[in-house]
Amino acid sequence: MDRTAPGRTACGDREGDLTAHAAPLVRHPPAGRWCRRPRGARAPRPRVRHHHAGLHAGHRRQTPRGLRDVTSPCSVVLTLSVSAVTEQTETAEERHASWLELFFDLTVVAAAAQIAHRLHGAESVGQIAACAALYYAVWSVWTTTSVYANVAGERTRQRAVLRTMLGIAIMAAAVPGVWPELLAGEHDDVPHGRTAVFVVAFVLCRLIAARSAARDGQVVTFWPATQSVAVTPWIASIFVPQTVAYWLWGFAITVDLVFSMFGARNPRSVARMTENARRRQDERDKRTARKLAHLIRRGVSPDRLPDASPTLISVAQVERGHLTERLGLFVIIVLGEALAQVVAANTELDWTWAVIASSFAAFLIVVKLWRLTTLYGFTPAPLIAKPLEPWQALPAHLGVTAAIVAIASGLGVLIPDATERLHATDRWYLFGGLALYLLTSVFAALAGRAPLKWYLGWALPSLVVSVLAGVLGHAVPAWSLAVLAYAVLVWFASYDRLVKP
């Protein structure tokens, strides 16, 4: 990464410049290096460059995907006078998840297990929605931290990631005691106050990710939730009755998703985020300068003081390969929880033919979900013509992983009752989760312009069968429902085998 000192400006090929009179387009920087004009008294003040190397869209059909170039329409013409400029002229080599990131993922394993167990006690739509809110909180903390690590690269602050890891662990430990009156379950003896612990840990984790990105001078415009959080509804939910807190959580989650999905597409929102980041950074630089000046007045040698160079402001670039890999790893994590549910359900049962059949079918369901992930990426749809942009891919990832958690919970209930008729709630865990999985793939396919024959021949029939099984499945034993769910996934995944590219 080349950096231009204050008072210097780039000359030569000016395609990447964002000036007040430029056309409202953002182009990639040239392949060569920028030449610089010597520092002078009349040199124009530097401006922020918005260079989105983006997410390379020219990939083949079955390559794991989910993201696309973020240059349009998120980029905007800006004229910002700042104390320093970052010039990003070379695309970094594609990297993979670090050991720190893989270690960080371990807490999500524990959190997914706790939420799946808590889902077993949910009987009404409201209780299921409450469990979904718990899952969103964990998912959003993981996502914002992963996005921060994606844009920071080698500059990722290890302490920030480890602190967030501790926060997710606290959230996971608090899950059994969140909303004890609303979500009655196996942990009724858990001390009260865990809801407040969960909320405070969530808010602090989100603030850690936002502060870390800001300290590096990064403005994450492709997923704005990384650097913002609706703190007020979450904190207010601690001091109100649980029936009111329920709606406050829903409002905060809606604001989070809407702001991230539509803010990333709105040029005015992008401009506002960049301007706010510039102002905050200017204030931090001024405070640092005052502290250093005070130390110098007290006799401290300037050579002993830290570097007072202003922090460079830049619009963050997303590394497509790395982020796609991270999202895919999260899918593997929740698939691991589904497999754990299948194993745990068999530990104390007599292995009758029905238990064996349902367990084998459950295992094959997990395998088929994994196969779809390796086939299409974390969005289970054949995106031939148009890969997803970040603001589309991340909500799709939320839907897919939440669906797998619901399926895992359904499998954990189905196996012990293999010869019985499943209760409607337990039946909908399995087929409702499967329907959500298929519905998410449809939305991803709409954004990716999948072929019409995939909708009519594979997605729609699979979705209809899943819904009908949830409604009419009370007439058949549980083991046959597991076989039916596997058959649905077999047909859904057969598109790649039966239809040639």
Short mmCIF file of C-alpha atoms in Angstrom, two decimals, residues 36-472:
data_model
loop_
_atom_site.label_atom_id
_atom_site.label_comp_id
_atom_site.label_asym_id
_atom_site.label_seq_id
_atom_site.Cartn_x
_atom_site.Cartn_y
_atom_site.Cartn_z
CA ARG A 36 4.18 12.27 -7.03
CA ARG A 37 4.80 15.98 -7.31
CA PRO A 38 7.40 17.41 -4.93
CA ARG A 39 6.03 19.05 -1.83
CA GLY A 40 5.40 22.73 -2.34
CA ALA A 41 3.65 25.61 -0.69
CA ARG A 42 1.04 25.78 -3.44
CA ALA A 43 0.46 22.09 -3.74
CA PRO A 44 -3.27 21.32 -3.67
CA ARG A 45 -4.64 19.73 -0.55
CA PRO A 46 -4.98 15.94 -0.77
CA ARG A 47 -8.30 14.26 -1.16
CA VAL A 48 -9.69 10.89 -0.15
CA ARG A 49 -9.42 8.28 -2.87
CA HIS A 50 -12.13 5.65 -3.19
CA HIS A 51 -10.47 2.74 -4.93
CA HIS A 52 -12.56 -0.40 -4.76
CA ALA A 53 -10.48 -3.22 -6.15
CA GLY A 54 -13.68 -5.08 -5.51
CA LEU A 55 -14.66 -8.70 -5.70
CA HIS A 56 -13.68 -10.21 -8.98
CA ALA A 57 -16.84 -11.24 -10.77
CA GLY A 58 -15.22 -13.19 -13.55
CA HIS A 59 -15.37 -16.58 -11.96
CA ARG A 60 -16.74 -19.82 -13.30
CA ARG A 61 -20.14 -21.26 -12.64
CA GLN A 62 -19.58 -23.69 -9.78
CA THR A 63 -16.82 -21.80 -7.97
CA PRO A 64 -17.84 -21.00 -4.36
CA ARG A 65 -19.18 -17.50 -4.46
CA GLY A 66 -21.32 -14.97 -2.78
CA LEU A 67 -19.83 -11.57 -3.44
CA ARG A 68 -19.22 -9.21 -6.32
CA ASP A 69 -17.48 -5.96 -7.08
CA VAL A 70 -18.67 -3.20 -4.80
CA THR A 71 -17.74 -0.24 -6.95
CA SER A 72 -21.27 0.55 -8.10
CA PRO A 73 -23.59 1.99 -6.96
CA CYS A 74 -22.00 2.26 -3.53
CA SER A 75 -19.18 4.55 -4.58
CA VAL A 76 -19.76 8.27 -4.71
CA VAL A 77 -17.92 11.36 -5.82
CA LEU A 78 -16.49 13.00 -2.72
CA THR A 79 -14.35 16.04 -2.18
CA LEU A 80 -12.94 15.75 1.32
CA SER A 81 -10.01 17.72 2.64
CA VAL A 82 -8.14 15.49 5.06
CA SER A 83 -4.79 15.52 6.75
CA ALA A 84 -3.55 12.45 4.92
CA VAL A 85 -4.39 10.25 1.97
CA THR A 86 -4.23 6.52 1.35
CA GLU A 87 -3.56 5.32 -2.18
CA GLN A 88 -4.39 1.68 -2.76
CA THR A 89 -2.99 0.84 -6.17
CA GLU A 90 -2.16 -2.83 -5.93
CA THR A 91 -4.56 -5.63 -5.20
CA ALA A 92 -3.34 -7.80 -2.34
CA GLU A 93 -2.77 -11.45 -2.97
CA GLU A 94 -5.71 -13.64 -2.09
CA ARG A 95 -5.33 -14.87 1.47
CA HIS A 96 -6.98 -17.48 3.65
CA ALA A 97 -8.32 -17.58 7.18
CA SER A 98 -5.61 -17.11 9.78
CA TRP A 99 -5.08 -19.26 12.85
CA LEU A 100 -6.45 -16.40 14.93
CA GLU A 101 -9.69 -16.39 12.93
CA LEU A 102 -10.06 -20.16 13.17
CA PHE A 103 -9.50 -19.98 16.91
CA PHE A 104 -12.09 -17.19 17.10
CA ASP A 105 -14.65 -19.47 15.41
CA LEU A 106 -14.59 -21.90 18.33
CA THR A 107 -16.83 -19.63 20.40
CA VAL A 108 -19.46 -19.70 17.66
CA VAL A 109 -19.56 -23.50 17.98
CA ALA A 110 -20.51 -23.15 21.64
CA ALA A 111 -23.04 -20.39 20.94
CA ALA A 112 -24.75 -22.34 18.14
CA ALA A 113 -25.08 -25.36 20.43
CA GLN A 114 -26.65 -23.31 23.23
CA ILE A 115 -29.15 -21.65 20.89
CA ALA A 116 -30.12 -24.99 19.30
CA HIS A 117 -30.77 -26.46 22.77
CA ARG A 118 -32.78 -23.40 23.75
CA LEU A 119 -34.84 -23.75 20.60
CA HIS A 120 -36.06 -27.16 21.82
CA GLY A 121 -38.13 -25.44 24.51
CA ALA A 122 -39.75 -22.93 22.15
CA GLU A 123 -43.37 -23.72 21.35
CA SER A 124 -44.91 -20.52 20.00
CA VAL A 125 -43.96 -18.31 17.07
CA GLY A 126 -42.91 -15.59 19.50
CA GLN A 127 -40.56 -17.92 21.35
CA ILE A 128 -39.02 -19.11 18.09
CA ALA A 129 -38.55 -15.47 17.07
CA ALA A 130 -36.82 -14.81 20.40
CA CYS A 131 -34.38 -17.64 19.70
CA ALA A 132 -33.84 -16.19 16.23
CA ALA A 133 -32.96 -12.85 17.84
CA LEU A 134 -30.39 -14.58 20.04
CA TYR A 135 -28.88 -16.19 16.98
CA TYR A 136 -28.78 -12.90 15.08
CA ALA A 137 -26.88 -11.24 17.92
CA VAL A 138 -24.18 -13.93 17.82
CA TRP A 139 -24.09 -13.96 14.02
CA SER A 140 -23.77 -10.16 13.79
CA VAL A 141 -20.86 -10.07 16.24
CA TRP A 142 -19.08 -12.81 14.30
CA THR A 143 -19.81 -11.10 10.97
CA THR A 144 -18.64 -7.62 11.98
CA THR A 145 -15.45 -9.03 13.48
CA SER A 146 -14.79 -11.13 10.37
CA VAL A 147 -15.41 -8.14 8.10
CA TYR A 148 -13.00 -6.08 10.20
CA ALA A 149 -10.33 -8.80 9.91
CA ASN A 150 -11.02 -9.00 6.17
CA VAL A 151 -10.31 -5.32 5.53
CA ALA A 152 -7.50 -5.04 8.09
CA GLY A 153 -5.54 -8.03 6.81
CA GLU A 154 -2.16 -8.30 8.50
CA ARG A 155 -2.99 -5.23 10.61
CA THR A 156 -5.77 -7.11 12.45
CA ARG A 157 -5.52 -6.33 16.15
CA GLN A 158 -5.17 -9.62 17.98
CA ARG A 159 -6.34 -8.22 21.30
CA ALA A 160 -9.52 -6.88 19.74
CA VAL A 161 -10.36 -10.27 18.23
CA LEU A 162 -9.63 -12.09 21.50
CA ARG A 163 -11.76 -9.65 23.46
CA THR A 164 -14.61 -10.23 21.05
CA MET A 165 -14.06 -13.97 21.44
CA LEU A 166 -14.47 -13.58 25.19
CA GLY A 167 -17.64 -11.56 24.60
CA ILE A 168 -19.20 -14.28 22.41
CA ALA A 169 -18.29 -16.88 25.04
CA ILE A 170 -20.11 -14.80 27.67
CA MET A 171 -23.10 -14.45 25.35
CA ALA A 172 -23.16 -18.23 24.80
CA ALA A 173 -23.02 -18.89 28.54
CA ALA A 174 -25.86 -16.43 29.11
CA VAL A 175 -28.18 -17.92 26.44
CA PRO A 176 -29.86 -20.46 28.79
CA GLY A 177 -30.90 -17.64 31.13
CA VAL A 178 -32.05 -15.02 28.63
CA TRP A 179 -35.73 -14.12 29.01
CA PRO A 180 -36.58 -16.90 31.51
CA GLU A 181 -40.25 -15.90 31.63
CA LEU A 182 -40.65 -15.77 27.87
CA LEU A 183 -38.54 -18.82 27.02
CA ALA A 184 -39.25 -21.49 29.60
CA GLY A 185 -37.00 -24.48 29.13
CA GLU A 186 -34.62 -26.91 30.78
CA HIS A 187 -32.71 -24.15 32.57
CA ASP A 188 -35.41 -22.62 34.72
CA ASP A 189 -33.02 -22.66 37.70
CA VAL A 190 -30.55 -20.30 35.99
CA PRO A 191 -30.12 -17.08 38.03
CA HIS A 192 -31.87 -13.99 36.73
CA GLY A 193 -29.90 -11.18 35.17
CA ARG A 194 -28.44 -13.17 32.30
CA THR A 195 -30.41 -11.07 29.80
CA ALA A 196 -28.53 -7.94 30.84
CA VAL A 197 -25.22 -9.80 30.62
CA PHE A 198 -26.06 -10.99 27.10
CA VAL A 199 -27.04 -7.49 25.95
CA VAL A 200 -24.01 -5.75 27.44
CA ALA A 201 -21.62 -8.35 25.98
CA PHE A 202 -23.27 -7.96 22.57
CA VAL A 203 -23.01 -4.16 22.55
CA LEU A 204 -19.39 -4.20 23.72
CA CYS A 205 -18.41 -6.74 21.05
CA ARG A 206 -19.97 -4.63 18.31
CA LEU A 207 -18.24 -1.51 19.61
CA ILE A 208 -14.88 -3.29 19.68
CA ALA A 209 -15.19 -4.15 15.98
CA ALA A 210 -16.27 -0.59 15.10
CA ARG A 211 -13.46 1.00 17.12
CA SER A 212 -10.82 -1.32 15.68
CA ALA A 213 -11.75 -0.50 12.10
CA ALA A 214 -11.83 3.22 12.89
CA ARG A 215 -8.37 3.15 14.50
CA ASP A 216 -6.99 1.72 11.26
CA GLY A 217 -8.58 4.54 9.27
CA GLN A 218 -10.91 2.15 7.44
CA VAL A 219 -14.44 3.13 6.37
CA VAL A 220 -16.41 -0.07 5.74
CA THR A 221 -19.08 0.99 3.28
CA PHE A 222 -19.96 -2.43 1.84
CA TRP A 223 -21.42 -3.58 5.21
CA PRO A 224 -22.03 -0.47 7.38
CA ALA A 225 -23.06 -2.48 10.46
CA THR A 226 -19.36 -3.16 11.01
CA GLN A 227 -18.90 0.41 12.24
CA SER A 228 -22.29 1.17 13.76
CA VAL A 229 -24.82 -0.36 16.13
CA ALA A 230 -28.23 0.79 17.36
CA VAL A 231 -27.17 0.86 21.01
CA THR A 232 -30.25 2.57 22.48
CA PRO A 233 -32.87 -0.18 21.85
CA TRP A 234 -30.56 -2.88 23.16
CA ILE A 235 -29.67 -1.03 26.36
CA ALA A 236 -33.29 0.08 26.90
CA SER A 237 -34.43 -3.55 26.69
CA ILE A 238 -32.66 -4.25 29.98
CA PHE A 239 -34.92 -1.90 31.93
CA VAL A 240 -38.33 -2.76 30.47
CA PRO A 241 -40.59 -5.84 30.81
CA GLN A 242 -39.67 -8.81 28.67
CA THR A 243 -42.74 -8.42 26.49
CA VAL A 244 -41.56 -4.90 25.59
CA ALA A 245 -37.89 -5.89 25.31
CA TYR A 246 -38.93 -8.49 22.75
CA TRP A 247 -40.12 -5.73 20.39
CA LEU A 248 -37.10 -3.53 21.09
CA TRP A 249 -34.80 -6.33 19.99
CA GLY A 250 -36.84 -6.81 16.83
CA PHE A 251 -36.66 -3.08 16.07
CA ALA A 252 -32.89 -2.96 16.63
CA ILE A 253 -32.29 -5.98 14.40
CA THR A 254 -34.47 -4.53 11.65
CA VAL A 255 -32.59 -1.23 11.77
CA ASP A 256 -29.28 -3.10 11.66
CA LEU A 257 -30.18 -5.10 8.57
CA VAL A 258 -31.98 -2.33 6.70
CA PHE A 259 -29.18 0.15 7.33
CA SER A 260 -26.56 -2.33 6.15
CA MET A 261 -28.44 -3.53 3.08
CA PHE A 262 -29.67 -0.18 1.80
CA GLY A 263 -26.96 2.05 3.25
CA ALA A 264 -24.32 0.22 1.22
CA ARG A 265 -26.26 1.05 -1.97
CA ASN A 266 -27.00 4.70 -1.16
CA PRO A 267 -24.31 7.18 -2.30
CA ARG A 268 -25.48 9.74 0.24
CA SER A 269 -25.15 7.23 3.04
CA VAL A 270 -21.66 6.30 1.86
CA ALA A 271 -20.68 9.97 1.72
CA ARG A 272 -22.08 10.58 5.20
CA MET A 273 -20.21 7.61 6.67
CA THR A 274 -16.95 8.76 5.10
CA GLU A 275 -17.41 12.35 6.28
CA ASN A 276 -18.23 11.21 9.83
CA ALA A 277 -15.15 8.99 9.87
CA ARG A 278 -13.01 11.91 8.71
CA ARG A 279 -14.34 14.15 11.46
CA ARG A 280 -13.83 11.54 14.17
CA GLN A 281 -10.30 10.88 12.95
CA ASP A 282 -9.50 14.60 12.91
CA GLU A 283 -10.66 14.87 16.52
CA ARG A 284 -8.51 11.90 17.54
CA ASP A 285 -5.48 13.34 15.76
CA LYS A 286 -5.96 16.70 17.48
CA ARG A 287 -6.20 15.06 20.90
CA THR A 288 -3.04 13.10 20.19
CA ALA A 289 -1.23 16.25 19.07
CA ARG A 290 -2.27 18.09 22.25
CA LYS A 291 -1.01 15.24 24.44
CA LEU A 292 2.34 15.17 22.65
CA ALA A 293 2.68 18.94 22.87
CA HIS A 294 1.99 18.76 26.60
CA LEU A 295 4.72 16.13 27.03
CA ILE A 296 7.19 18.25 25.07
CA ARG A 297 6.44 21.26 27.30
CA ARG A 298 7.20 19.07 30.30
CA GLY A 299 10.66 18.38 28.92
CA VAL A 300 10.20 15.05 27.18
CA SER A 301 12.49 14.73 24.18
CA PRO A 302 10.58 14.51 20.87
CA ASP A 303 12.75 11.54 19.91
CA ARG A 304 11.21 9.55 22.77
CA LEU A 305 7.62 10.28 21.74
CA PRO A 306 5.54 8.03 19.47
CA ASP A 307 5.01 8.91 15.85
CA ALA A 308 2.45 11.70 15.57
CA SER A 309 1.71 11.16 11.88
CA PRO A 310 -2.01 11.52 11.14
CA THR A 311 -3.98 8.32 10.52
CA LEU A 312 -4.71 7.72 6.86
CA ILE A 313 -8.39 7.58 5.88
CA SER A 314 -9.47 5.09 3.21
CA VAL A 315 -12.60 3.38 1.99
CA ALA A 316 -12.12 -0.28 2.88
CA GLN A 317 -11.72 -2.86 0.14
CA VAL A 318 -13.24 -6.29 0.60
CA GLU A 319 -11.13 -9.33 -0.24
CA ARG A 320 -13.67 -11.54 -1.93
CA GLY A 321 -11.85 -14.84 -1.63
CA HIS A 322 -11.10 -14.42 2.05
CA LEU A 323 -14.61 -13.29 3.02
CA THR A 324 -16.25 -16.04 0.98
CA GLU A 325 -14.05 -18.59 2.73
CA ARG A 326 -14.94 -17.17 6.15
CA LEU A 327 -18.66 -17.32 5.44
CA GLY A 328 -18.32 -20.87 4.18
CA LEU A 329 -16.47 -21.87 7.35
CA PHE A 330 -19.36 -20.54 9.41
CA VAL A 331 -21.70 -22.83 7.47
CA ILE A 332 -19.42 -25.75 8.34
CA ILE A 333 -19.63 -24.74 12.01
CA VAL A 334 -23.42 -24.95 12.11
CA LEU A 335 -23.33 -28.19 10.12
CA GLY A 336 -21.08 -29.51 12.87
CA GLU A 337 -23.76 -28.59 15.41
CA ALA A 338 -26.33 -30.50 13.34
CA LEU A 339 -24.08 -33.56 13.35
CA ALA A 340 -23.58 -33.19 17.11
CA GLN A 341 -27.36 -33.20 17.58
CA VAL A 342 -27.62 -36.47 15.63
CA VAL A 343 -24.88 -38.10 17.70
CA ALA A 344 -26.24 -36.85 21.04
CA ALA A 345 -29.72 -38.14 20.20
CA ASN A 346 -28.36 -41.68 19.87
CA THR A 347 -26.36 -41.89 23.08
CA GLU A 348 -29.17 -43.06 25.37
CA LEU A 349 -31.54 -44.82 22.95
CA ASP A 350 -32.17 -48.42 22.07
CA TRP A 351 -31.06 -48.77 18.48
CA THR A 352 -34.25 -50.04 16.92
CA TRP A 353 -34.68 -50.17 13.19
CA ALA A 354 -36.64 -46.89 13.26
CA VAL A 355 -33.93 -45.10 15.25
CA ILE A 356 -31.26 -46.43 12.90
CA ALA A 357 -33.24 -45.39 9.82
CA SER A 358 -33.94 -41.89 11.11
CA SER A 359 -30.34 -41.43 12.31
CA PHE A 360 -28.92 -42.58 8.99
CA ALA A 361 -31.28 -40.25 7.12
CA ALA A 362 -30.31 -37.38 9.45
CA PHE A 363 -26.63 -38.01 8.76
CA LEU A 364 -27.29 -38.01 5.01
CA ILE A 365 -29.18 -34.70 5.38
CA VAL A 366 -26.10 -33.12 6.96
CA VAL A 367 -23.90 -34.57 4.22
CA LYS A 368 -26.19 -33.22 1.50
CA LEU A 369 -26.20 -29.74 3.07
CA TRP A 370 -22.42 -29.88 3.12
CA ARG A 371 -22.40 -31.01 -0.50
CA LEU A 372 -24.55 -28.05 -1.51
CA THR A 373 -22.12 -25.74 0.29
CA THR A 374 -19.13 -27.14 -1.62
CA LEU A 375 -21.10 -27.06 -4.87
CA TYR A 376 -22.51 -23.54 -4.82
CA GLY A 377 -20.81 -21.81 -1.91
CA PHE A 378 -22.59 -20.49 1.15
CA THR A 379 -25.57 -19.42 -1.01
CA PRO A 380 -27.12 -22.68 -2.29
CA ALA A 381 -28.09 -21.49 -5.78
CA PRO A 382 -26.49 -21.73 -9.25
CA LEU A 383 -25.50 -18.10 -9.77
CA ILE A 384 -24.38 -18.28 -13.37
CA ALA A 385 -24.68 -14.76 -14.70
CA LYS A 386 -24.26 -12.50 -11.71
CA PRO A 387 -22.52 -13.13 -8.37
CA LEU A 388 -23.90 -11.54 -5.24
CA GLU A 389 -22.83 -8.21 -3.86
CA PRO A 390 -21.87 -8.05 -0.16
CA TRP A 391 -25.15 -6.44 0.91
CA GLN A 392 -26.97 -9.38 -0.71
CA ALA A 393 -24.59 -12.16 0.30
CA LEU A 394 -24.45 -11.47 4.04
CA PRO A 395 -28.25 -11.55 4.62
CA ALA A 396 -28.39 -14.72 2.50
CA HIS A 397 -25.70 -16.21 4.72
CA LEU A 398 -27.78 -15.30 7.78
CA GLY A 399 -30.81 -17.10 6.33
CA VAL A 400 -28.86 -20.22 5.35
CA THR A 401 -27.10 -20.64 8.69
CA ALA A 402 -30.24 -19.93 10.73
CA ALA A 403 -32.05 -22.56 8.65
CA ILE A 404 -29.35 -25.14 9.39
CA VAL A 405 -29.58 -24.41 13.13
CA ALA A 406 -33.36 -25.00 12.94
CA ILE A 407 -32.83 -28.24 10.98
CA ALA A 408 -30.30 -29.36 13.59
CA SER A 409 -32.81 -28.76 16.36
CA GLY A 410 -35.46 -30.69 14.43
CA LEU A 411 -33.17 -33.67 13.92
CA GLY A 412 -32.33 -33.72 17.62
CA VAL A 413 -36.03 -34.04 18.46
CA LEU A 414 -36.98 -36.41 15.63
CA ILE A 415 -34.60 -39.29 16.36
CA PRO A 416 -35.79 -40.09 19.94
CA ASP A 417 -39.39 -40.15 18.64
CA ALA A 418 -38.61 -42.11 15.49
CA THR A 419 -41.69 -44.34 15.73
CA GLU A 420 -44.04 -41.62 17.01
CA ARG A 421 -46.02 -38.87 15.31
CA LEU A 422 -44.07 -35.65 15.64
CA HIS A 423 -45.61 -32.65 17.38
CA ALA A 424 -46.34 -29.78 14.99
CA THR A 425 -43.64 -27.56 16.51
CA ASP A 426 -40.97 -30.24 16.23
CA ARG A 427 -42.06 -31.03 12.70
CA TRP A 428 -41.72 -27.40 11.69
CA TYR A 429 -38.20 -27.20 13.13
CA LEU A 430 -37.12 -29.64 10.44
CA PHE A 431 -39.30 -28.65 7.51
CA GLY A 432 -39.56 -24.98 8.43
CA GLY A 433 -35.77 -24.84 8.54
CA LEU A 434 -35.62 -26.68 5.23
CA ALA A 435 -38.15 -24.27 3.71
CA LEU A 436 -36.12 -21.28 4.96
CA TYR A 437 -33.00 -22.82 3.42
CA LEU A 438 -34.74 -23.24 0.06
CA LEU A 439 -36.38 -19.81 0.21
CA THR A 440 -33.03 -18.17 0.89
CA SER A 441 -31.59 -19.94 -2.12
CA VAL A 442 -34.45 -18.57 -4.24
CA PHE A 443 -33.73 -14.98 -3.17
CA ALA A 444 -30.02 -15.50 -3.83
CA ALA A 445 -30.85 -16.96 -7.24
CA LEU A 446 -33.04 -13.96 -8.09
CA ALA A 447 -30.12 -11.65 -7.35
CA GLY A 448 -27.76 -13.93 -9.28
CA ARG A 449 -30.12 -14.44 -12.24
CA ALA A 450 -30.29 -18.22 -12.09
CA PRO A 451 -31.99 -19.92 -15.06
CA LEU A 452 -35.78 -20.22 -15.04
CA LYS A 453 -35.71 -24.01 -15.30
CA TRP A 454 -33.95 -24.18 -11.93
CA TYR A 455 -36.83 -22.32 -10.27
CA LEU A 456 -39.58 -24.36 -11.90
CA GLY A 457 -37.98 -27.80 -11.82
CA TRP A 458 -35.97 -27.80 -8.61
CA ALA A 459 -36.44 -24.88 -6.22
CA LEU A 460 -40.23 -24.54 -6.37
CA PRO A 461 -41.08 -28.29 -6.13
CA SER A 462 -38.65 -28.74 -3.22
CA LEU A 463 -40.14 -25.75 -1.39
CA VAL A 464 -43.72 -26.94 -1.93
CA VAL A 465 -42.95 -30.45 -0.66
CA SER A 466 -41.25 -29.02 2.45
CA VAL A 467 -44.24 -26.84 3.30
CA LEU A 468 -46.72 -29.67 2.71
CA ALA A 469 -44.66 -31.99 4.91
CA GLY A 470 -44.74 -29.43 7.69
CA VAL A 471 -48.52 -29.08 7.40
CA LEU A 472 -49.54 -32.71 6.75
#
